[in-house]
Coordinates of C-alpha atoms in Angstrom, one line a residue:
Chain A
M12 CA 43.8 -17.3 -38.0
T13 CA 40.5 -17.0 -36.1
A14 CA 39.8 -13.7 -37.8
G15 CA 36.7 -14.0 -40.0
V16 CA 35.3 -17.0 -38.2
D17 CA 31.8 -16.8 -37.4
P18 CA 31.0 -16.6 -33.6
I19 CA 28.6 -19.7 -34.0
V20 CA 31.8 -21.7 -34.8
F21 CA 33.1 -20.8 -31.4
Y22 CA 29.9 -21.7 -29.7
L23 CA 29.9 -25.0 -31.4
T24 CA 33.4 -25.7 -30.3
I25 CA 32.4 -24.9 -26.7
F26 CA 29.3 -27.1 -27.1
V27 CA 31.1 -30.1 -28.3
L28 CA 33.9 -29.8 -25.8
A29 CA 31.4 -29.4 -23.0
I30 CA 29.6 -32.6 -24.0
F31 CA 32.9 -34.4 -23.8
V32 CA 33.5 -33.0 -20.3
G33 CA 30.0 -33.9 -19.3
Y34 CA 30.5 -37.5 -20.6
H35 CA 33.6 -38.1 -18.7
V36 CA 32.4 -36.4 -15.4
I37 CA 29.1 -38.1 -15.4
W38 CA 30.4 -41.6 -15.9
N39 CA 32.5 -41.1 -12.7
V40 CA 29.4 -40.3 -10.7
T41 CA 28.7 -43.3 -8.4
P42 CA 25.4 -45.0 -9.2
A43 CA 24.3 -44.6 -5.6
L44 CA 24.0 -40.9 -6.2
H45 CA 22.1 -40.9 -9.5
T46 CA 19.0 -39.5 -8.0
P47 CA 20.9 -36.4 -6.4
L48 CA 22.7 -36.2 -9.8
M49 CA 19.3 -35.7 -11.4
S50 CA 18.1 -33.1 -9.0
L51 CA 21.5 -31.3 -9.2
T52 CA 21.5 -31.3 -12.9
N53 CA 18.0 -30.0 -12.8
A54 CA 19.2 -27.2 -10.7
I55 CA 22.1 -26.5 -13.0
S56 CA 19.8 -26.5 -16.1
S57 CA 17.9 -23.7 -14.3
I58 CA 20.8 -21.5 -15.5
I59 CA 18.4 -20.5 -18.2
L60 CA 17.2 -18.1 -15.5
V61 CA 19.9 -15.9 -16.9
G62 CA 18.0 -15.7 -20.1
A63 CA 14.6 -15.2 -18.2
M64 CA 16.2 -12.3 -16.4
L65 CA 17.3 -10.6 -19.6
A66 CA 13.8 -11.0 -20.9
A67 CA 12.4 -9.5 -17.8
G68 CA 15.1 -6.7 -17.8
P69 CA 14.0 -3.9 -20.0
A70 CA 13.1 -0.5 -18.4
Q71 CA 9.5 -0.8 -19.7
L72 CA 8.0 -4.2 -19.6
D73 CA 5.6 -5.1 -22.4
W74 CA 3.8 -8.5 -22.4
G75 CA 7.0 -10.3 -23.5
G76 CA 8.8 -8.7 -20.5
W77 CA 6.1 -10.0 -18.1
L78 CA 6.4 -13.4 -19.8
G79 CA 10.2 -13.1 -18.8
V80 CA 9.1 -12.3 -15.2
L81 CA 6.9 -15.4 -15.2
A82 CA 9.8 -17.4 -16.5
V83 CA 12.0 -16.0 -13.8
T84 CA 9.6 -17.1 -11.1
L85 CA 9.2 -20.6 -12.5
V86 CA 12.9 -21.2 -12.9
S87 CA 13.5 -19.8 -9.4
I88 CA 11.4 -22.6 -8.0
N89 CA 13.9 -25.0 -9.7
V90 CA 17.0 -23.1 -8.5
A91 CA 15.9 -23.1 -4.9
G92 CA 14.2 -26.5 -5.0
G93 CA 16.9 -28.2 -6.9
F94 CA 19.8 -27.3 -4.8
L95 CA 18.0 -27.6 -1.6
V96 CA 16.5 -31.0 -2.2
T97 CA 19.9 -32.2 -3.4
Q98 CA 21.4 -31.0 -0.2
R99 CA 18.7 -32.7 1.8
M100 CA 19.3 -36.0 0.0
L101 CA 23.1 -35.8 0.3
D102 CA 22.8 -35.1 4.0
M103 CA 21.2 -38.6 4.3
F104 CA 24.2 -40.4 2.8
R105 CA 26.3 -41.1 5.8
K106 CA 28.9 -43.8 6.7
K107 CA 28.3 -46.1 9.7
E108 CA 27.6 -43.9 12.6
P109 CA 30.7 -43.1 14.7
K110 CA 30.5 -44.7 18.1
S111 CA 28.8 -41.8 19.9
G112 CA 26.2 -41.6 17.0
E113 CA 24.7 -38.2 16.5
K114 CA 21.5 -39.8 15.4
A115 CA 19.9 -43.0 16.7
Chain B
M1454 CA 30.8 -4.3 -15.7
S1455 CA 32.6 -4.8 -19.0
A1456 CA 31.7 -7.5 -21.4
N1457 CA 35.0 -9.2 -20.7
Q1458 CA 34.4 -9.2 -16.9
L1459 CA 31.0 -10.6 -17.4
A1460 CA 32.3 -13.4 -19.7
I1461 CA 35.0 -14.2 -17.2
S1462 CA 32.4 -14.5 -14.3
Y1463 CA 30.3 -16.7 -16.5
L1464 CA 33.4 -18.9 -17.1
V1465 CA 33.9 -19.2 -13.4
A1466 CA 30.3 -20.2 -13.0
A1467 CA 30.6 -22.9 -15.7
V1468 CA 33.7 -24.3 -14.1
S1469 CA 31.8 -24.5 -10.8
F1470 CA 29.1 -26.5 -12.4
I1471 CA 31.7 -29.0 -13.7
L1472 CA 33.3 -29.3 -10.2
A1473 CA 29.7 -29.7 -8.8
L1474 CA 29.1 -32.8 -10.9
K1475 CA 32.5 -34.1 -10.3
G1476 CA 31.8 -33.9 -6.5
L1477 CA 29.1 -36.6 -7.0
S1478 CA 31.8 -39.2 -7.7
S1479 CA 31.6 -40.2 -4.1
P1480 CA 29.1 -39.6 -1.2
A1481 CA 32.0 -38.1 0.8
S1482 CA 32.7 -35.2 -1.6
A1483 CA 29.1 -34.9 -2.9
R1484 CA 28.0 -32.1 -0.4
R1485 CA 31.0 -30.0 -1.4
G1486 CA 29.9 -30.7 -5.1
N1487 CA 26.5 -29.3 -4.4
L1488 CA 28.1 -26.3 -2.7
Y1489 CA 30.0 -25.6 -5.8
G1490 CA 26.8 -25.8 -7.8
M1491 CA 25.2 -23.1 -5.6
I1492 CA 28.3 -20.9 -5.7
G1493 CA 28.3 -21.1 -9.5
M1494 CA 24.6 -20.3 -9.8
A1495 CA 25.0 -17.4 -7.3
I1496 CA 27.8 -15.9 -9.3
A1497 CA 25.9 -16.3 -12.6
L1498 CA 22.7 -14.7 -11.2
L1499 CA 24.4 -11.8 -9.4
V1500 CA 26.5 -10.6 -12.4
T1501 CA 23.5 -10.9 -14.6
L1502 CA 21.5 -8.9 -12.2
A1503 CA 24.3 -6.3 -12.0
V1504 CA 24.4 -6.0 -15.8
I1505 CA 20.6 -5.5 -16.0
Y1506 CA 20.7 -2.9 -13.2
S1507 CA 23.3 -0.9 -15.0
H1508 CA 21.2 -1.0 -18.2
S1509 CA 17.7 -0.4 -17.1
K1510 CA 17.7 -0.1 -13.3
N1511 CA 14.5 -2.2 -13.5
V1512 CA 15.4 -5.2 -11.4
L1513 CA 12.4 -5.1 -9.1
P1514 CA 10.1 -7.5 -11.2
I1515 CA 13.0 -9.9 -11.5
L1516 CA 13.8 -9.9 -7.7
G1517 CA 10.1 -10.3 -6.9
G1518 CA 9.9 -13.3 -9.3
M1519 CA 13.0 -14.8 -7.8
V1520 CA 11.7 -14.4 -4.2
V1521 CA 8.3 -15.8 -5.0
G1522 CA 9.9 -18.8 -6.9
G1523 CA 12.6 -19.3 -4.4
V1524 CA 10.2 -19.5 -1.5
I1525 CA 8.0 -22.0 -3.4
G1526 CA 11.0 -24.1 -4.3
A1527 CA 12.4 -24.1 -0.7
I1528 CA 9.1 -25.2 0.7
V1529 CA 8.7 -28.0 -1.8
A1530 CA 12.3 -29.2 -1.3
R1531 CA 11.6 -29.4 2.4
R1532 CA 8.3 -31.1 2.3
V1533 CA 8.8 -33.6 -0.5
Q1534 CA 9.0 -37.2 0.5
M1535 CA 11.8 -39.2 -0.9
T1536 CA 9.4 -41.7 -2.5
Q1537 CA 8.1 -38.7 -4.5
M1538 CA 11.4 -37.7 -5.9
P1539 CA 10.6 -38.9 -9.4
E1540 CA 7.5 -36.8 -9.5
L1541 CA 9.4 -33.7 -8.2
V1542 CA 12.2 -34.2 -10.7
A1543 CA 9.6 -34.5 -13.5
A1544 CA 7.8 -31.4 -12.4
M1545 CA 11.1 -29.4 -12.3
H1546 CA 12.0 -30.6 -15.8
S1547 CA 8.6 -29.3 -17.0
L1548 CA 9.4 -25.8 -15.5
V1549 CA 12.8 -25.6 -17.3
G1550 CA 11.1 -26.6 -20.5
L1551 CA 8.3 -24.0 -20.1
A1552 CA 10.7 -21.3 -19.2
A1553 CA 12.8 -22.0 -22.2
V1554 CA 9.7 -21.5 -24.4
F1555 CA 8.8 -18.3 -22.5
I1556 CA 12.3 -16.9 -23.1
A1557 CA 12.3 -17.8 -26.7
V1558 CA 8.9 -16.0 -27.1
A1559 CA 10.1 -13.0 -25.3
A1560 CA 13.2 -13.0 -27.6
V1561 CA 11.1 -13.1 -30.7
N1562 CA 9.0 -10.3 -29.3
N1563 CA 11.9 -8.0 -28.3
P1564 CA 15.3 -9.2 -29.6
E1565 CA 17.0 -6.0 -28.3
A1566 CA 16.3 -6.8 -24.7
M1567 CA 18.2 -10.0 -25.0
G1568 CA 21.2 -8.3 -26.6
L1569 CA 20.2 -9.6 -30.0
H1570 CA 20.2 -8.0 -33.4
T1571 CA 16.8 -6.5 -34.5
P1572 CA 15.4 -7.9 -36.7
L1573 CA 16.6 -11.3 -35.7
T1574 CA 19.2 -12.8 -37.9
G1575 CA 18.4 -16.2 -39.6
L1576 CA 20.9 -18.0 -37.4
H1577 CA 19.3 -16.7 -34.2
K1578 CA 16.0 -17.6 -35.5
A1579 CA 17.2 -21.2 -36.2
E1580 CA 18.6 -21.4 -32.7
L1581 CA 15.5 -20.0 -31.1
F1582 CA 13.4 -22.5 -33.0
I1583 CA 15.6 -25.4 -31.6
G1584 CA 15.4 -24.1 -28.1
T1585 CA 11.7 -23.6 -28.2
F1586 CA 10.7 -27.0 -29.6
I1587 CA 12.9 -28.9 -27.2
G1588 CA 11.7 -26.7 -24.4
A1589 CA 8.0 -27.4 -25.4
I1590 CA 8.5 -31.1 -25.7
T1591 CA 10.2 -31.2 -22.4
F1592 CA 7.4 -29.3 -20.8
S1593 CA 4.4 -31.4 -22.0
G1594 CA 6.3 -34.6 -21.8
S1595 CA 7.3 -33.9 -18.2
V1596 CA 3.8 -32.9 -17.3
I1597 CA 2.5 -36.4 -18.5
A1598 CA 5.4 -38.2 -16.8
F1599 CA 4.6 -36.3 -13.6
G1600 CA 1.0 -37.3 -13.9
K1601 CA 1.9 -40.9 -14.4
L1602 CA 4.4 -41.1 -11.7
S1603 CA 2.2 -39.4 -9.2
G1604 CA -0.8 -41.6 -10.1
K1605 CA -2.8 -38.6 -11.2
I1606 CA -3.2 -40.2 -14.6
R1607 CA -3.2 -43.9 -15.4
S1608 CA 0.3 -45.1 -16.0
A1609 CA -0.7 -47.8 -18.4
P1610 CA 0.6 -47.1 -22.0
V1611 CA -1.9 -45.3 -24.3
V1612 CA -1.4 -46.9 -27.7
F1613 CA -3.5 -46.5 -30.9
K1614 CA -3.0 -47.4 -34.5
G1615 CA -0.8 -45.2 -36.6
Q1616 CA 0.7 -43.5 -33.5
H1617 CA 4.2 -43.5 -34.7
W1618 CA 3.2 -42.2 -38.2
L1619 CA 1.2 -39.5 -36.5
N1620 CA 4.2 -38.4 -34.5
L1621 CA 6.5 -38.6 -37.3
T1622 CA 4.1 -36.5 -39.5
L1623 CA 3.6 -33.9 -36.7
G1624 CA 7.4 -33.7 -36.3
I1625 CA 8.0 -33.1 -39.9
V1626 CA 5.1 -30.4 -40.1
M1627 CA 6.7 -28.8 -37.0
I1628 CA 10.0 -28.6 -38.6
G1629 CA 8.3 -27.1 -41.7
F1630 CA 6.9 -24.4 -39.7
G1631 CA 10.1 -23.9 -38.1
V1632 CA 11.6 -23.4 -41.6
A1633 CA 8.8 -20.9 -42.4
F1634 CA 9.7 -19.0 -39.2
F1635 CA 13.3 -18.9 -40.3
M1636 CA 12.4 -17.5 -43.7
A1637 CA 9.6 -15.2 -42.7
D1638 CA 10.0 -11.4 -42.5
T1639 CA 9.7 -9.6 -39.2
S1640 CA 6.0 -8.9 -39.7
Y1641 CA 5.2 -12.5 -40.5
E1642 CA 7.2 -14.4 -38.0
W1643 CA 4.6 -15.0 -35.4
P1644 CA 2.1 -17.3 -37.1
P1645 CA 4.7 -20.0 -38.0
F1646 CA 6.4 -19.6 -34.6
I1647 CA 3.1 -20.1 -32.7
V1648 CA 2.0 -23.0 -34.7
M1649 CA 5.5 -24.7 -34.5
T1650 CA 5.5 -24.2 -30.6
A1651 CA 1.8 -25.6 -30.3
L1652 CA 2.9 -28.6 -32.4
A1653 CA 5.9 -29.2 -30.2
F1654 CA 3.7 -29.2 -27.1
L1655 CA 1.4 -31.6 -28.7
L1656 CA 4.3 -33.8 -29.8
G1657 CA 5.8 -33.9 -26.2
F1658 CA 2.4 -35.1 -24.9
L1659 CA 2.0 -37.7 -27.7
L1660 CA 5.6 -39.0 -27.3
I1661 CA 5.2 -39.8 -23.5
I1662 CA 1.5 -41.3 -23.4
P1663 CA 2.5 -44.6 -25.0
I1664 CA 5.2 -45.2 -22.4
G1665 CA 4.2 -47.3 -19.4
G1666 CA 4.9 -47.0 -15.8
A1667 CA 7.8 -49.5 -15.7
D1668 CA 9.8 -47.5 -18.3
M1669 CA 9.5 -44.3 -16.3
P1670 CA 13.1 -44.4 -15.1
V1671 CA 14.2 -44.2 -18.8
V1672 CA 11.7 -41.4 -19.5
I1673 CA 12.7 -39.3 -16.6
S1674 CA 16.3 -39.6 -17.5
M1675 CA 15.5 -38.7 -21.1
L1676 CA 13.5 -35.6 -20.1
N1677 CA 16.4 -34.6 -17.9
S1678 CA 18.5 -34.7 -20.9
Y1679 CA 16.1 -32.8 -23.0
S1680 CA 15.9 -30.0 -20.3
G1681 CA 19.7 -29.7 -20.6
W1682 CA 19.6 -29.5 -24.4
A1683 CA 16.8 -26.9 -24.1
A1684 CA 19.1 -24.8 -21.9
A1685 CA 22.0 -25.2 -24.4
G1686 CA 19.7 -24.2 -27.2
I1687 CA 18.7 -21.1 -25.4
G1688 CA 22.4 -20.5 -24.7
F1689 CA 23.1 -20.5 -28.5
S1690 CA 20.3 -18.2 -29.1
L1691 CA 21.5 -15.7 -26.6
D1692 CA 25.2 -16.1 -27.6
N1693 CA 25.9 -17.2 -24.0
P1694 CA 28.7 -19.8 -23.6
M1695 CA 27.9 -20.5 -19.9
L1696 CA 24.4 -21.6 -20.8
I1697 CA 25.8 -23.8 -23.6
I1698 CA 28.2 -25.4 -21.2
A1699 CA 25.7 -26.0 -18.4
G1700 CA 23.1 -27.2 -20.8
S1701 CA 25.5 -29.7 -22.4
L1702 CA 26.6 -31.1 -19.1
V1703 CA 23.0 -31.7 -18.1
G1704 CA 22.2 -33.0 -21.5
S1705 CA 24.9 -35.6 -21.5
S1706 CA 24.1 -36.5 -18.0
G1707 CA 20.5 -37.3 -18.8
A1708 CA 21.7 -39.2 -21.9
I1709 CA 24.1 -41.4 -20.0
L1710 CA 21.4 -42.1 -17.4
S1711 CA 19.0 -43.1 -20.0
Y1712 CA 21.5 -45.4 -21.4
I1713 CA 22.3 -47.0 -18.0
M1714 CA 18.6 -47.5 -17.3
C1715 CA 17.9 -49.1 -20.7
K1716 CA 20.8 -51.4 -20.2
A1717 CA 19.6 -52.4 -16.8
M1718 CA 16.1 -53.3 -18.2
N1719 CA 17.6 -54.9 -21.2
R1720 CA 15.5 -52.7 -23.5
S1721 CA 16.7 -50.7 -26.5
F1722 CA 16.3 -47.0 -26.2
I1723 CA 14.3 -47.0 -29.4
S1724 CA 11.8 -49.5 -28.1
V1725 CA 11.4 -47.5 -24.9
I1726 CA 10.7 -44.4 -26.9
L1727 CA 8.3 -46.1 -29.2
G1728 CA 6.5 -47.2 -26.1
G1729 CA 3.6 -49.5 -25.6
F1730 CA 5.5 -51.6 -22.9
G1731 CA 5.5 -51.6 -19.2
G1732 CA 1.8 -51.4 -18.4
E1733 CA 0.4 -53.5 -15.6
V1734 CA 0.5 -56.6 -17.7
S1735 CA -1.0 -59.1 -15.2
E1736 CA -1.2 -62.9 -14.9
A1737 CA 1.8 -65.0 -15.6
A1738 CA 1.0 -66.1 -19.1
G1739 CA -1.5 -68.7 -18.2
D1740 CA 0.8 -71.4 -16.9
A1741 CA -1.5 -72.3 -14.2
Q1742 CA 0.0 -75.7 -13.5
K1743 CA 0.4 -75.9 -9.9
K1744 CA 4.0 -75.6 -8.9
T1745 CA 4.5 -75.8 -5.3
V1746 CA 6.0 -73.0 -3.3
K1747 CA 7.2 -73.4 0.2
S1748 CA 5.8 -70.8 2.4
G1749 CA 6.7 -70.0 5.9
S1750 CA 6.0 -67.7 8.8
P1751 CA 8.0 -64.7 9.9
D1752 CA 9.2 -66.9 12.8
D1753 CA 10.7 -69.5 10.5
A1754 CA 12.3 -66.7 8.5
A1755 CA 13.8 -65.1 11.6
F1756 CA 15.3 -68.4 12.6
L1757 CA 17.1 -68.7 9.3
L1758 CA 18.2 -65.1 9.5
S1759 CA 19.6 -65.4 13.1
N1760 CA 21.6 -68.4 12.3
A1761 CA 23.2 -67.0 9.2
D1762 CA 26.7 -65.6 8.9
T1763 CA 26.0 -63.3 6.0
V1764 CA 22.6 -62.0 4.8
I1765 CA 22.1 -60.0 1.7
I1766 CA 19.0 -57.9 1.5
V1767 CA 17.5 -57.3 -2.0
P1768 CA 15.2 -54.4 -1.8
G1769 CA 12.6 -53.6 -4.5
Y1770 CA 10.2 -50.9 -5.1
G1771 CA 7.5 -52.9 -3.2
L1772 CA 9.4 -52.2 -0.1
A1773 CA 9.3 -48.5 -0.6
V1774 CA 5.6 -48.6 -1.5
A1775 CA 5.0 -50.3 1.9
R1776 CA 7.2 -47.8 3.6
A1777 CA 9.2 -50.5 5.2
Q1778 CA 12.7 -49.0 4.9
H1779 CA 12.9 -48.1 8.6
A1780 CA 11.9 -51.5 9.7
V1781 CA 14.4 -53.0 7.4
K1782 CA 17.1 -50.9 8.9
E1783 CA 16.0 -52.0 12.4
L1784 CA 16.2 -55.6 11.3
A1785 CA 19.7 -55.2 9.9
A1786 CA 20.8 -53.6 13.1
K1787 CA 19.4 -56.4 15.2
L1788 CA 21.1 -59.0 12.9
T1789 CA 24.4 -57.1 13.1
A1790 CA 24.2 -57.0 16.8
K1791 CA 24.0 -60.8 16.7
G1792 CA 27.1 -61.0 14.7
V1793 CA 25.5 -61.5 11.2
T1794 CA 27.1 -59.5 8.3
V1795 CA 24.3 -57.6 6.5
K1796 CA 24.7 -56.1 3.0
Y1797 CA 22.2 -54.7 0.6
A1798 CA 22.2 -55.4 -3.1
I1799 CA 20.6 -52.7 -5.3
H1800 CA 19.5 -53.3 -9.0
P1801 CA 19.8 -50.1 -11.1
V1802 CA 16.1 -50.1 -11.7
A1803 CA 15.0 -51.0 -8.1
G1804 CA 13.2 -47.6 -7.7
R1805 CA 11.3 -45.3 -9.9
M1806 CA 14.3 -43.4 -11.1
P1807 CA 18.0 -43.9 -11.3
G1808 CA 19.6 -44.3 -7.8
H1809 CA 16.1 -44.0 -6.2
M1810 CA 16.5 -47.1 -3.9
N1811 CA 19.8 -45.8 -2.6
V1812 CA 18.2 -42.5 -1.5
L1813 CA 15.3 -44.4 0.1
L1814 CA 17.7 -46.5 2.1
A1815 CA 19.8 -43.5 3.0
E1816 CA 16.7 -41.8 4.3
A1817 CA 16.1 -44.7 6.6
E1818 CA 19.7 -44.2 7.8
V1819 CA 21.2 -47.3 6.3
P1820 CA 24.9 -46.5 6.1
Y1821 CA 25.9 -46.2 2.5
D1822 CA 29.0 -48.5 2.9
Q1823 CA 26.6 -51.5 3.5
V1824 CA 24.8 -50.7 0.2
F1825 CA 26.2 -52.3 -3.0
E1826 CA 25.5 -52.0 -6.6
M1827 CA 24.5 -55.1 -8.6
E1828 CA 27.9 -55.8 -10.3
D1829 CA 29.8 -55.4 -7.0
I1830 CA 27.8 -57.8 -5.0
N1831 CA 26.7 -60.5 -7.4
G1832 CA 29.9 -62.4 -6.8
E1833 CA 29.2 -62.7 -3.1
F1834 CA 25.8 -64.5 -3.3
S1835 CA 27.4 -67.9 -3.5
Q1836 CA 29.0 -67.3 -0.1
A1837 CA 25.9 -65.8 1.4
D1838 CA 23.7 -67.9 3.7
V1839 CA 20.5 -66.0 3.1
A1840 CA 19.3 -63.7 0.4
L1841 CA 16.4 -61.8 1.7
I1842 CA 14.2 -60.4 -1.1
L1843 CA 11.8 -57.7 -0.2
G1844 CA 9.3 -56.5 -2.8
A1845 CA 11.5 -57.3 -5.8
N1846 CA 10.6 -59.7 -8.6
D1847 CA 11.8 -59.2 -12.1
V1848 CA 15.3 -58.1 -11.0
V1849 CA 15.9 -61.5 -9.3
N1850 CA 14.3 -63.6 -12.0
P1851 CA 16.8 -66.3 -13.1
L1852 CA 14.8 -66.6 -16.3
A1853 CA 16.9 -63.6 -17.5
E1854 CA 19.8 -66.2 -17.9
Q1855 CA 17.7 -68.6 -20.1
K1856 CA 17.9 -68.2 -23.8
G1857 CA 14.5 -67.6 -25.3
S1858 CA 12.9 -66.0 -22.2
P1859 CA 11.4 -62.6 -22.9
I1860 CA 13.8 -61.0 -20.4
Y1861 CA 16.8 -63.0 -21.6
G1862 CA 19.9 -60.9 -21.2
M1863 CA 18.6 -58.5 -18.6
P1864 CA 21.2 -58.2 -15.9
I1865 CA 19.8 -59.6 -12.6
I1866 CA 20.7 -59.8 -9.0
E1867 CA 22.0 -63.4 -8.6
A1868 CA 20.0 -64.0 -5.4
Y1869 CA 19.3 -67.6 -6.4
K1870 CA 23.0 -68.5 -5.8
A1871 CA 22.6 -68.0 -2.0
R1872 CA 22.4 -71.0 0.3
S1873 CA 18.8 -70.1 1.1
V1874 CA 16.4 -67.5 -0.3
L1875 CA 13.6 -65.7 1.6
V1876 CA 11.1 -63.8 -0.4
N1877 CA 8.6 -61.5 0.9
K1878 CA 5.7 -60.6 -1.5
R1879 CA 2.2 -59.7 -1.1
S1880 CA 1.0 -62.5 -3.4
M1881 CA 2.2 -64.6 -6.2
A1882 CA 1.3 -61.9 -8.8
S1883 CA 4.0 -61.5 -11.5
G1884 CA 6.2 -58.4 -11.9
Y1885 CA 6.1 -55.7 -14.6
A1886 CA 7.4 -58.1 -17.2
G1887 CA 4.4 -60.4 -16.6
L1888 CA 6.7 -63.4 -16.1
D1889 CA 6.5 -66.1 -13.6
N1890 CA 9.7 -66.3 -11.4
P1891 CA 11.3 -69.8 -11.1
L1892 CA 13.2 -68.5 -8.1
F1893 CA 10.0 -68.8 -6.1
Y1894 CA 9.7 -72.5 -6.8
M1895 CA 13.2 -73.5 -5.8
D1896 CA 13.7 -75.9 -3.0
K1897 CA 15.8 -73.5 -1.0
T1898 CA 13.4 -70.7 -1.4
M1899 CA 10.8 -69.8 1.4
M1900 CA 8.1 -67.4 0.7
V1901 CA 6.8 -65.1 3.4
F1902 CA 3.6 -63.6 2.2
G1903 CA 2.2 -60.4 3.4
D1904 CA 2.7 -56.6 3.4
A1905 CA 6.4 -55.8 3.5
K1906 CA 6.3 -53.6 6.4
K1907 CA 4.2 -55.9 8.5
V1908 CA 6.4 -58.9 7.7
V1909 CA 9.6 -57.1 8.4
E1910 CA 8.3 -55.8 11.7
D1911 CA 7.4 -59.3 12.6
L1912 CA 10.9 -60.4 11.7
V1913 CA 12.4 -57.7 13.9
K1914 CA 10.3 -59.0 16.8
A1915 CA 11.1 -62.6 16.1
V1916 CA 14.8 -62.1 15.9
E1917 CA 15.0 -61.0 19.4

């Protein structure tokens, strides 16, 4: 039945379903974590690094290839920065300190 | 690695991203969530690298770029202050946007490298067009948002006559060039593509300049959403379902956050986008008739606080500006030691971005189980002895419940229901909305004027 269907239709299917998944997952995020949510989604959107790598991947780099290298560098800032700053924030969210208290 | 293996690895990565976001449903599982995110990203990057290596062996420039970018990112993540999070996020959005444009340009230049058909098919051109213009708008819009948030450019809205018509015209012209790019032969595709991209950069700039400082939480969420759609657009262009999934997750996340922020400010999304609001509108609309406020010293306030059973602290952005979070935490600890129950009430727009105030309090080591969202705590004010309002104004303004007032309908923290109300402000100046606040003139309200940090430190001393 799927024979003859253009691949774009599959991508659209994935797209629409992913939006639904996103909608339901995001509404479950506690409002207290909305800032980490933003930095995390930011890190996740850096997945376009995959595209940048492909652009920077040919054996011989012309100007477009070097533009890809530049894109790789820019998005790598996001990947590292996004995940690490999220980690840093999440580490701050603690319950009431246990009696001994690791931090004053 | 076969195409199927690659696709399965990408699927695993995409599922990890979903699990990452799911983890944020509670602070307890959030760190695991972030870990899932990192694992997903690592898988995606490693298999991509492996594929490129098997094709061209030329991975050194890529690795070089990743190391340089990774080190910069790690340093920034370590150094950034929590009050600067909105700027950082805006800056990171701009990078995603710019990278999307670069990738699209590289794809037009050399479709083969991206595994695309040469010459580009019409469909891929249309997808590249979408990815590029969303990326470009994200970039220049985020740069402006970054400038406004970091105070490098004035945050007041820049409005001029015919602004919306200009934007609309530019948008249509941009789409026109996009269509020209779509129709053009290989040898003629650059001019329309370049013009279209330039117009998109310009449009991003023009769309954000009319939006004022107070609306930044919406703008930043919106740009968050755009950066996701840009990634999804690139995913379509490169026939990569993982990019589509990750991009859509981010896109819907940003859209939901924008919605939540708009609702919390009682503003329609359209009116925020059209802008012109949220500048430093000063002076409370001329009603200079002398209403009396009761003002007191920190000692008076401390007396009230020490004798209370329950105190609810309402922090606003003024608190963060004064860097008083740690002092507040100390005050709360002192009061708790005296047997007072202390809770915090957070309005969704208390900070400069969604959830900002929660992070600022968490940084000051306020335990998150003492911090409550507006809807969860509003019912408790009528039983509270003291509401202590620190650097907040519009979000506790009872006018929001009065028909006909400009902020009518805005959800507020119902601090006025507490038995007594303590308000710390620097002066009687009005908030962003430019409105007077009847709460300050109530009989049970005592104003403690002064810098938040100074006042709270005095309170800490006085509570002893």
